[in-house]
PDB file of C-alpha atoms in Angstrom:
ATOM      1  CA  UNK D   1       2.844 -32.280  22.154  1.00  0.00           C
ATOM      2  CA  UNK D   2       0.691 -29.466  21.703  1.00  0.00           C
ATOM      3  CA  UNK D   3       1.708 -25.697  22.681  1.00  0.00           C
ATOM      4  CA  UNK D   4      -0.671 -23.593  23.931  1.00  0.00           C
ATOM      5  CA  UNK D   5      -0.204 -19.465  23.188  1.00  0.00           C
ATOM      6  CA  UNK D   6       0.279 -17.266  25.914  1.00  0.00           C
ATOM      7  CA  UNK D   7      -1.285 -13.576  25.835  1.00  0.00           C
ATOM      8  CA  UNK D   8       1.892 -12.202  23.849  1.00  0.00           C
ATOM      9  CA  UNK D   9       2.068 -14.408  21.464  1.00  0.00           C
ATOM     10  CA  UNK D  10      -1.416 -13.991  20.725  1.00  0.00           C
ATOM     11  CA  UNK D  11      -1.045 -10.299  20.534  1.00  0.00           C
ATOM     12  CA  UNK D  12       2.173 -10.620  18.284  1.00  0.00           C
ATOM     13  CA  UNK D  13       0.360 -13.348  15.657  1.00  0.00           C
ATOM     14  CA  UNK D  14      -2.231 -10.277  15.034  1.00  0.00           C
ATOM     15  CA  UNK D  15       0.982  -7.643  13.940  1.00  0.00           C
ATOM     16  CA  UNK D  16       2.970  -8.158  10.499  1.00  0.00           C
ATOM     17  CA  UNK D  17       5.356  -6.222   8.689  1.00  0.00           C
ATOM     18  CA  UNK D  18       5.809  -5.805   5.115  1.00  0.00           C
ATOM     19  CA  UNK D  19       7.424  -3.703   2.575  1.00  0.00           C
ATOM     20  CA  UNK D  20       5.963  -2.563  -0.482  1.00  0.00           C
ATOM     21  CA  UNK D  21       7.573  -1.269  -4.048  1.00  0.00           C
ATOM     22  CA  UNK D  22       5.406   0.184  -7.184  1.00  0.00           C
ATOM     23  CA  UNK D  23       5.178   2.049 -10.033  1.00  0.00           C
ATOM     24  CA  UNK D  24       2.686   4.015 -12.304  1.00  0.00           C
ATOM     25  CA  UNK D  25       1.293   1.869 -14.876  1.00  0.00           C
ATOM     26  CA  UNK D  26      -0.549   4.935 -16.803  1.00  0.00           C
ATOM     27  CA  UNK D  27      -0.195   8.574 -17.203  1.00  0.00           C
ATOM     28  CA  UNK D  28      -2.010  11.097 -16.102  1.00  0.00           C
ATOM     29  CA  UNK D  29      -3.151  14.766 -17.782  1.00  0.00           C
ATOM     30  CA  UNK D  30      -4.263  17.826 -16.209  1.00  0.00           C
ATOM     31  CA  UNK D  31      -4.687  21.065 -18.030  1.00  0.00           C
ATOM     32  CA  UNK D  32      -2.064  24.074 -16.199  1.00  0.00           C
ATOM     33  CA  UNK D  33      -2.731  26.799 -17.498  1.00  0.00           C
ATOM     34  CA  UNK D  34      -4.391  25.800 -20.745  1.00  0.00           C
ATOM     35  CA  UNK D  35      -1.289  23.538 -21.747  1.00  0.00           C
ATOM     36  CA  UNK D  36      -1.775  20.000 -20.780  1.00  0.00           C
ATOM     37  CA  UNK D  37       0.678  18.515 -18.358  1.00  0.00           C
ATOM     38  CA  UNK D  38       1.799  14.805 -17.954  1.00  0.00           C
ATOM     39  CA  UNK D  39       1.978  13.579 -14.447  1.00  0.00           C
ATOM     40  CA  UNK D  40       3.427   9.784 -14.091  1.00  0.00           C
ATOM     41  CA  UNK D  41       4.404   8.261 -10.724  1.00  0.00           C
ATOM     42  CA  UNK D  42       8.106   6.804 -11.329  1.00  0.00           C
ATOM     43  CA  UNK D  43       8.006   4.680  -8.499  1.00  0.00           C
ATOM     44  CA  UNK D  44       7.183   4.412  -4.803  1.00  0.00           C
ATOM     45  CA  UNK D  45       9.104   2.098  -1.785  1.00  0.00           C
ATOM     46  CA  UNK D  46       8.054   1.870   1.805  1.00  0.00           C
ATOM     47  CA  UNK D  47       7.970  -0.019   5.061  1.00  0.00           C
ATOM     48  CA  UNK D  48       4.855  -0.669   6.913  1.00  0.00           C
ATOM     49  CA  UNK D  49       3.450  -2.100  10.302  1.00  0.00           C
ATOM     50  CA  UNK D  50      -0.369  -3.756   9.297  1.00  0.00           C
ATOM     51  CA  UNK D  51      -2.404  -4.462  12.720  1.00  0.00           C
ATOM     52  CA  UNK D  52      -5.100  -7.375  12.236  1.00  0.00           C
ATOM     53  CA  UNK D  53      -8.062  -7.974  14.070  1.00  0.00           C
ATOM     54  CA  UNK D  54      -9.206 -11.181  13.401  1.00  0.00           C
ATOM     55  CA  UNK D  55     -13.020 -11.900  12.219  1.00  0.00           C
ATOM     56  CA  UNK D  56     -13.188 -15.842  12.225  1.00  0.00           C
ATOM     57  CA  UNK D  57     -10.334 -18.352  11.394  1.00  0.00           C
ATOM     58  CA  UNK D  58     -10.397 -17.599   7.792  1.00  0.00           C
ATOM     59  CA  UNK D  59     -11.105 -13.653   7.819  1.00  0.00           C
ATOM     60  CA  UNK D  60      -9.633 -10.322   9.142  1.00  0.00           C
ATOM     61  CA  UNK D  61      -9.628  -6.753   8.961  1.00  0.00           C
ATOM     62  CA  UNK D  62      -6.774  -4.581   9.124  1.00  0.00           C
ATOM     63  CA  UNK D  63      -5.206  -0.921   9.458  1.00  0.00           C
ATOM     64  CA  UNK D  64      -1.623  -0.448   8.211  1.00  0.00           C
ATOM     65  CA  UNK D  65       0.836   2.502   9.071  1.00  0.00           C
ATOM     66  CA  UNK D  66       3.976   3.437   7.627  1.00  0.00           C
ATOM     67  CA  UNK D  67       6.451   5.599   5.219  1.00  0.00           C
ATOM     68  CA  UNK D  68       6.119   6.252   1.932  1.00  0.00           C
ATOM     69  CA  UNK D  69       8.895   7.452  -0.496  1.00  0.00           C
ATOM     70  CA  UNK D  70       8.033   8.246  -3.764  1.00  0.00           C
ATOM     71  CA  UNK D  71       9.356  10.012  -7.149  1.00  0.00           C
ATOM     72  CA  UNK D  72       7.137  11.255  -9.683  1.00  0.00           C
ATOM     73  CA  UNK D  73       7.541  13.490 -13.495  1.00  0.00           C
ATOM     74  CA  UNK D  74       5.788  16.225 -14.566  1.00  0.00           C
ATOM     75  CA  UNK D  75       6.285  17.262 -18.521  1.00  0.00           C
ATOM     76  CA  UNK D  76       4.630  19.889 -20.734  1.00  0.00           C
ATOM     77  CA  UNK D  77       6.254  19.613 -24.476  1.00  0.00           C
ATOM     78  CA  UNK D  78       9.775  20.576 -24.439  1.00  0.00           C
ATOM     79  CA  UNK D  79      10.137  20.230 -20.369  1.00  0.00           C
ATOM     80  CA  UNK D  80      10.009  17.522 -18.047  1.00  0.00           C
ATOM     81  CA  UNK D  81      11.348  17.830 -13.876  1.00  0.00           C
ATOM     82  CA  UNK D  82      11.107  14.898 -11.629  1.00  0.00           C
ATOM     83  CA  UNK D  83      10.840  15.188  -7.868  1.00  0.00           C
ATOM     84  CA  UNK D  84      10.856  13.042  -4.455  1.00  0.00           C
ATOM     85  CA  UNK D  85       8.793  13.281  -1.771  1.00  0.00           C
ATOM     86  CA  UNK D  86       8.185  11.187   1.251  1.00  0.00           C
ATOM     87  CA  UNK D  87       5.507  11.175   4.391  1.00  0.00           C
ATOM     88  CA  UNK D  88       2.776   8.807   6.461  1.00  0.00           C
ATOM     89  CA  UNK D  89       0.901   6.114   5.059  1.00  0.00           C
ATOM     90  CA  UNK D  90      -1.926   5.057   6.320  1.00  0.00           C
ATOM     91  CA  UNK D  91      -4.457   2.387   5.174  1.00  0.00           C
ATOM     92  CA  UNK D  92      -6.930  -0.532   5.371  1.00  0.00           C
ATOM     93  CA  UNK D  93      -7.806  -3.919   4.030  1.00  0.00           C
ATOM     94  CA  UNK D  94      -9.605  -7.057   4.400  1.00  0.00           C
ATOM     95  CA  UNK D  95      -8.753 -10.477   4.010  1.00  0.00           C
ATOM     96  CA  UNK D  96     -10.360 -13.978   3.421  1.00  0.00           C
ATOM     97  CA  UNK D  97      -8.259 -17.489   3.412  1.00  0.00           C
ATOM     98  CA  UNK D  98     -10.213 -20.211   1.501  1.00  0.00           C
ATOM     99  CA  UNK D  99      -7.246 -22.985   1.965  1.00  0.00           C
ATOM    100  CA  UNK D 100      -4.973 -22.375   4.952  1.00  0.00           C
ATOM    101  CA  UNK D 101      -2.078 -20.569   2.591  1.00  0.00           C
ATOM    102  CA  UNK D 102      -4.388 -18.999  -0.673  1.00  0.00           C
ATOM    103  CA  UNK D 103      -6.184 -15.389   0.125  1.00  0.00           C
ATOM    104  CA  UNK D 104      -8.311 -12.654  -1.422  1.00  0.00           C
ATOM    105  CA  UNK D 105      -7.127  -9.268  -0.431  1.00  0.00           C
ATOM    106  CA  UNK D 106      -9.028  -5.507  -0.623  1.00  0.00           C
ATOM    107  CA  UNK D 107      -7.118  -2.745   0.529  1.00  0.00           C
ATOM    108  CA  UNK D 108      -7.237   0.940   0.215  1.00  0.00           C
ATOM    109  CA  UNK D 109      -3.937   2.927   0.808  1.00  0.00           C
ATOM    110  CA  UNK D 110      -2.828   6.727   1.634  1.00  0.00           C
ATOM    111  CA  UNK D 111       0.300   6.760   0.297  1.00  0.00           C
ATOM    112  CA  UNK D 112       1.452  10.181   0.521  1.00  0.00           C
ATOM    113  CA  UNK D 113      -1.009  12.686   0.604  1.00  0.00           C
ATOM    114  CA  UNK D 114       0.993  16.281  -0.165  1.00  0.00           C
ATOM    115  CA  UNK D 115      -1.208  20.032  -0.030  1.00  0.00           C
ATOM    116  CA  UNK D 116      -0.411  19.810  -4.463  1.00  0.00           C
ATOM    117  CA  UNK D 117      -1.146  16.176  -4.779  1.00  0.00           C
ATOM    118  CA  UNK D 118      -2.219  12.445  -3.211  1.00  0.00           C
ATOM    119  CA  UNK D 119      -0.902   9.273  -4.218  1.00  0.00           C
ATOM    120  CA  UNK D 120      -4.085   6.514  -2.767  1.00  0.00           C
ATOM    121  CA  UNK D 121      -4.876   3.125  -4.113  1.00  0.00           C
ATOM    122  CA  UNK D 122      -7.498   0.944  -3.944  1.00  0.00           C
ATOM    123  CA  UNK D 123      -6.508  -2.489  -4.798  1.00  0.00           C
ATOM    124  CA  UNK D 124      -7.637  -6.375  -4.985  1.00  0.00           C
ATOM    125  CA  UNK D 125      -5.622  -9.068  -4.662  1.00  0.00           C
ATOM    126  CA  UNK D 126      -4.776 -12.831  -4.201  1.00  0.00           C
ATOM    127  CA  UNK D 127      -2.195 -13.736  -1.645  1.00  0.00           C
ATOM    128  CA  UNK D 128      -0.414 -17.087  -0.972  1.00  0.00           C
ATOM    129  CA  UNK D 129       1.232 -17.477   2.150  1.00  0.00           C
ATOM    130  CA  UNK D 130       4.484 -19.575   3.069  1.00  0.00           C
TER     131      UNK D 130
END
């Protein structure tokens, strides 16, 4: 027996939630001063609603908003302080199914964008859904 979707449903297939942990896979080095300072992102965890508007059966486009939490390390030779900081994310991607559950994936992503700093990604990815 088929079941046909009513207007909510509809709405409510085209709204996900997801939640997201990383970490900095390479250093960074700015010059303070004259002496060079490492900056490396610890980690970052966060929660996010992603709103898709659907381009054909097998494509979409997306925006995504949410919080961000993330610690980071600065160190200059013979010093080193970590800190926390947290705030809005905001982003978008685009994806494209080949086989109902196997994806490609292109997002960029605002992670927390502080008046000393931003943490942004722009990343590609395969996705396999359950």
């Amino acid at each position: 027996m088929a079941h046909a979707k009513g207007p909510a449903e509809d709405e409510l297939s085209n709204v996900s939630v997801e939640g997201r942990f990383g970490f900095g896979i390479d250093d960074d080095t700015v010059s303070v001063a004259g002496i060079d300072a490492k900056l490396e992102i610890d980690n970052f965890f966060g929660g996010y609603v992603l709103g898709h508007l659907p381009l054909a059966d097998q494509a979409s486009v997306y925006g995504l908003i949410g919080f961000t939490r993330g610690k980071g390390t600065i160190s200059v030779p013979g010093f080193s302080e970590s800190d926390t900081d947290s705030g809005l994310t905001w982003g978008t991607g685009f994806n494209f199914f080949a086989p109902p559950q196997l994806g490609v994936n292109a997002e960029y992503v605002q992670y927390l964008d502080e008046s000393g700093y931003d943490l942004s990604a722009f990343s590609l990815g395969l996705t396999y859904n359950f």
